[in-house]
Short mmCIF file of C-alpha atoms in Angstrom, two decimals:
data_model
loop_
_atom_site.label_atom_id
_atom_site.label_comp_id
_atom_site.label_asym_id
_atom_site.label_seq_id
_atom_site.Cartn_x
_atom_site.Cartn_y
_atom_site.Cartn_z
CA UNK A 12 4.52 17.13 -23.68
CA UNK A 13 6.94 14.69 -22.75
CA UNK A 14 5.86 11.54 -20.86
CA UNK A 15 7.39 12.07 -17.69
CA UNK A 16 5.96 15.28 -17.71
CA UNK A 17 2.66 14.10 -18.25
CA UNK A 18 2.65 11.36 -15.81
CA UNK A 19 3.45 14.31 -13.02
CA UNK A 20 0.99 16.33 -14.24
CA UNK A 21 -1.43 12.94 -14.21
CA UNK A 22 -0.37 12.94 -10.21
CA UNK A 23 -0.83 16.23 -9.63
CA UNK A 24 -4.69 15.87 -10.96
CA UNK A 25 -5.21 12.78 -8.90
CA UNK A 26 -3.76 14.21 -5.39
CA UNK A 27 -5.84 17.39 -6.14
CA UNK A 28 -8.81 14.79 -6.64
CA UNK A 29 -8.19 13.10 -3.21
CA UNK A 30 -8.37 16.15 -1.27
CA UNK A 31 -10.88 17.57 -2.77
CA UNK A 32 -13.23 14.41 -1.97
CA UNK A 33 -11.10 13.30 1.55
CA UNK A 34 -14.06 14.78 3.93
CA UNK A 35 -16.80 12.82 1.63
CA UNK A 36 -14.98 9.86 0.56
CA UNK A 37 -16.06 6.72 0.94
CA UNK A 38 -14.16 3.50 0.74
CA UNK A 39 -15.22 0.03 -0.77
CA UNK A 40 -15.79 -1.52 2.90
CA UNK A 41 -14.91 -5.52 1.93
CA UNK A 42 -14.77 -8.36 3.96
CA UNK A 43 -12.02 -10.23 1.76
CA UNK A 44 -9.79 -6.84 1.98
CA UNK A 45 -10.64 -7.14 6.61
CA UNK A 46 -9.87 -11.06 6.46
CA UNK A 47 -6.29 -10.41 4.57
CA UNK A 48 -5.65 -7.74 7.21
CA UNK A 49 -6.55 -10.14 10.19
CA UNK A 50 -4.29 -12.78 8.80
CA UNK A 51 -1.04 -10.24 8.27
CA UNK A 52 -2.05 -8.89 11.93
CA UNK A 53 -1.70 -12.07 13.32
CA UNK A 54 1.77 -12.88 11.89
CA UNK A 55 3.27 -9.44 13.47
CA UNK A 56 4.78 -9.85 16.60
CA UNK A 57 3.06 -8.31 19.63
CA UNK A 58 3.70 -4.41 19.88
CA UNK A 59 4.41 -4.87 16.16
CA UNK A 60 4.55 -1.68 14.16
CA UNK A 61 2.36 -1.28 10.29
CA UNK A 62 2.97 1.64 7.79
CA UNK A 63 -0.32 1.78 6.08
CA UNK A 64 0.65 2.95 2.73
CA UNK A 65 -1.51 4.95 1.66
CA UNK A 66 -3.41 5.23 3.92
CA UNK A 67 -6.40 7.18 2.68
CA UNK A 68 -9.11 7.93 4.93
CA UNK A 69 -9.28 4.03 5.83
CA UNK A 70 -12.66 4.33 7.76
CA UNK A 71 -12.99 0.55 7.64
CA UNK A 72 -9.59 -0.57 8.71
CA UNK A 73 -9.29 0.65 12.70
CA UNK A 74 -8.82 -3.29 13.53
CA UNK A 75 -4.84 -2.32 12.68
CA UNK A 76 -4.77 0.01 16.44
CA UNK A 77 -7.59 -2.51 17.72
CA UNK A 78 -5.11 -5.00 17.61
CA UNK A 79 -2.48 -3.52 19.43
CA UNK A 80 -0.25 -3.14 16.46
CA UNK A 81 1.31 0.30 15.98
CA UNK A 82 0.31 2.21 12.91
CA UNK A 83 2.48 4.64 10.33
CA UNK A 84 0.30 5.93 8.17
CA UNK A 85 1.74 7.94 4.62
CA UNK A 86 -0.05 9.43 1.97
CA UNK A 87 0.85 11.73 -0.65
CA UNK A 88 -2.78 13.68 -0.28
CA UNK A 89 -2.71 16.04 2.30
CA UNK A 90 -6.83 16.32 2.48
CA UNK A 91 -6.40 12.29 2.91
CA UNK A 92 -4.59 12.48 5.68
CA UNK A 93 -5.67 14.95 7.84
CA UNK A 94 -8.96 12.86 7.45
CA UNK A 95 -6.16 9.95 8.68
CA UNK A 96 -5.23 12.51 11.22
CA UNK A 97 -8.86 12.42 12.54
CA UNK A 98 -9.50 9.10 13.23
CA UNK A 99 -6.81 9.56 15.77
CA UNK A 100 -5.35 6.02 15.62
CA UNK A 101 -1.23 6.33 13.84
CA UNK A 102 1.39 6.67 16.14
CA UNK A 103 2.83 9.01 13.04
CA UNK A 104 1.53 10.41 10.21
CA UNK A 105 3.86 11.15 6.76
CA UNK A 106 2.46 13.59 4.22
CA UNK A 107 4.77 11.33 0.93
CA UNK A 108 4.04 9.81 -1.34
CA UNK A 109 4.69 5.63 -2.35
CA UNK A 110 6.91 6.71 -4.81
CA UNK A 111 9.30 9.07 -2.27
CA UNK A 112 9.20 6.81 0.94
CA UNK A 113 12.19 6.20 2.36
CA UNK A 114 11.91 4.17 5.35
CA UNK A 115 14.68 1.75 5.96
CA UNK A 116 13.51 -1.53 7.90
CA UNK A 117 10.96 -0.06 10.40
CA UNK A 118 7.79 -1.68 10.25
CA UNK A 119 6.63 -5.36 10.71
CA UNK A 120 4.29 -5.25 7.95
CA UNK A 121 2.91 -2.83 5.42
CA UNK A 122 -0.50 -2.51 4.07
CA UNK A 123 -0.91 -1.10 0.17
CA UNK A 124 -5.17 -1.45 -0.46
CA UNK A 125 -6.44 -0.03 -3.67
CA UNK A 126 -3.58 2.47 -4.55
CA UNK A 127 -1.35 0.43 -7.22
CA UNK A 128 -4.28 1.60 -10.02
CA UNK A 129 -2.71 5.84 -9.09
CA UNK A 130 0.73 4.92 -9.39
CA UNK A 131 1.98 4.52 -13.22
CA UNK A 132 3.57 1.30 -14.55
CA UNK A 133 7.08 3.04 -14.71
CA UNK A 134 6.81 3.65 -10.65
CA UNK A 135 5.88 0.27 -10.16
CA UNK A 136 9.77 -1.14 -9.49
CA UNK A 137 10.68 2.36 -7.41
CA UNK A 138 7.54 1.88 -5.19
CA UNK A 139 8.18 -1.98 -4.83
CA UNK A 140 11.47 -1.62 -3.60
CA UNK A 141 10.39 1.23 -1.33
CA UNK A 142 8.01 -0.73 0.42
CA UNK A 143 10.58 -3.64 0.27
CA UNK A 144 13.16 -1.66 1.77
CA UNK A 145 10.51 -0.45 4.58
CA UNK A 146 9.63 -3.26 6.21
CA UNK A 147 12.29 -5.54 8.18
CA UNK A 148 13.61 -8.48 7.26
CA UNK A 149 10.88 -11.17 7.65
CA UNK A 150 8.31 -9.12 7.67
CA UNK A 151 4.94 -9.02 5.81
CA UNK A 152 3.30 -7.01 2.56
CA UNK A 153 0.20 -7.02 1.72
CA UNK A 154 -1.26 -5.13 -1.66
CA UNK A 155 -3.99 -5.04 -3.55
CA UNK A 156 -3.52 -4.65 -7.64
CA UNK A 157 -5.99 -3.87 -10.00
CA UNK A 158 -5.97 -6.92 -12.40
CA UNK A 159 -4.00 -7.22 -14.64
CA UNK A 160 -1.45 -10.03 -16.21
CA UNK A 161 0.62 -10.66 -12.54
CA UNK A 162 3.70 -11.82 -14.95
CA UNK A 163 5.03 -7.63 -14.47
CA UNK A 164 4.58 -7.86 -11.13
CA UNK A 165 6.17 -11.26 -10.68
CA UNK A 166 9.01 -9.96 -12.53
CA UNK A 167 9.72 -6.84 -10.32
CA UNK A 168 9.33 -8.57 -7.36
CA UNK A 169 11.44 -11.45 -8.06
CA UNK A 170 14.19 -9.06 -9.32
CA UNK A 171 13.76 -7.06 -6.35
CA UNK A 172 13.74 -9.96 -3.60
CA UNK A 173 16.23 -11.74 -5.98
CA UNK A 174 15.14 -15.26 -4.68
CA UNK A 175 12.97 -16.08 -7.55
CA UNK A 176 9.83 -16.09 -4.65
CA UNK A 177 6.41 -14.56 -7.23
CA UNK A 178 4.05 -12.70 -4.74
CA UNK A 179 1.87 -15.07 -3.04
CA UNK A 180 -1.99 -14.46 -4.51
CA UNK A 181 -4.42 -16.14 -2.93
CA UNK A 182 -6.99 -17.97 -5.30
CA UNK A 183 -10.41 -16.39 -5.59
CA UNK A 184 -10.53 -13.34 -3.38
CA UNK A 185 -11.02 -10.19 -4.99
CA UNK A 186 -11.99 -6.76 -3.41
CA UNK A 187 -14.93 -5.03 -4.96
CA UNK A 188 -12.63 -3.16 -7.45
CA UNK A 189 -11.78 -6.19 -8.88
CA UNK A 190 -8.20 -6.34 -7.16
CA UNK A 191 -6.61 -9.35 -6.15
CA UNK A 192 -4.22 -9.07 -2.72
CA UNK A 193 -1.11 -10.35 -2.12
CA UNK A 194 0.39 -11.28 1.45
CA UNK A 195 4.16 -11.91 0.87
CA UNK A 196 7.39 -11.99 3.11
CA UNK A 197 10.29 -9.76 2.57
CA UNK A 198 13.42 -11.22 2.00
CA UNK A 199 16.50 -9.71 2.33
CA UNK A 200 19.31 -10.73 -0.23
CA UNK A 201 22.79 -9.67 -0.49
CA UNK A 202 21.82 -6.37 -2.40
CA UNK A 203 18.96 -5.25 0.18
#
């Protein structure tokens, strides 16, 4: 079996794991994860729109709609979001995945928590730039990554920003999967 090939069938298993467990899942509730959110909420402007991506069931997060900040929410597992679908609080809801979104510049922020560990290596610079490309110029990212040596992700996101700006990690916080966020601001360069 050839690698790409297995890496689809690798996606297939986890999407078909994700709805099977969507009405029973449970996500790590963490404060550190609810503080980063607060802090990118209060950066977007008021009637600000977030694509929460993906979303999961995101039990713990309704402070995004609390807030008055529209919400987009995408994920690639359909069981996921109809869960999504039932907390009744996205303006929209996108059955994609990170790797096909194709928004262009329409959200003030987007929110990536705990999903970086599902997406291969090799998607890593498509699903950067997709979420780059996604949120408008100035606007904020936030992601959590499972830890790891941050000198890959540097690199992708320097060559994708192309202003030599390393995703800003704050020192010390960690969710309770051992992931360490990021809050950065897009940039738009000449090949954005």
């Amino acid at each position: 079996m050839d690698g790409r090939t297995w890496l689809g069938q690798r996606r297939a298993d986890v999407v078909a794991a994700y709805d099977a467990e969507a009405p029973d899942y449970e996500e790590y509730p963490n404060d550190a994860q609810r503080d980063w959110v607060g802090r990118l909420l209060a950066e977007c402007p008021d009637g600000g729109v977030v694509v929460d991506a993906p979303c999961g069931t995101r039990r713990y997060l309704p402070h995004i709609a609390d807030a008055g900040i529209a919400v987009v929410r995408i994920d690639q597992s359909a069981g996921m979001l109809e869960q999504a679908r039932l907390r009744n609080i996205a303006v929209a809801l996108h059955h994609v995945g990170l790797q096909e979104m194709s928004f262009a510049a329409e959200f003030d922020a987007a929110v990536t928590i705990d999903a970086m560990e599902n997406v291969p290596p090799e998607d890593w610079p498509p699903v950067l730039a997709n979420l780059h490309r996604a949120v408008r110029a100035g606007g904020l990212l936030y992601m959590t990554v499972e830890e790891t040596d941050s000198s890959d992700l540097d690199e992708h996101f320097t060559r994708l920003t192309g202003d030599g700006h390393p995703a800003i990690r704050p020192s010390g916080a960690r969710s309770s999967k051992g992931t360490s966020p990021a809050i950065t601001t897009t940039r738009r360069s000449a090949r954005s």
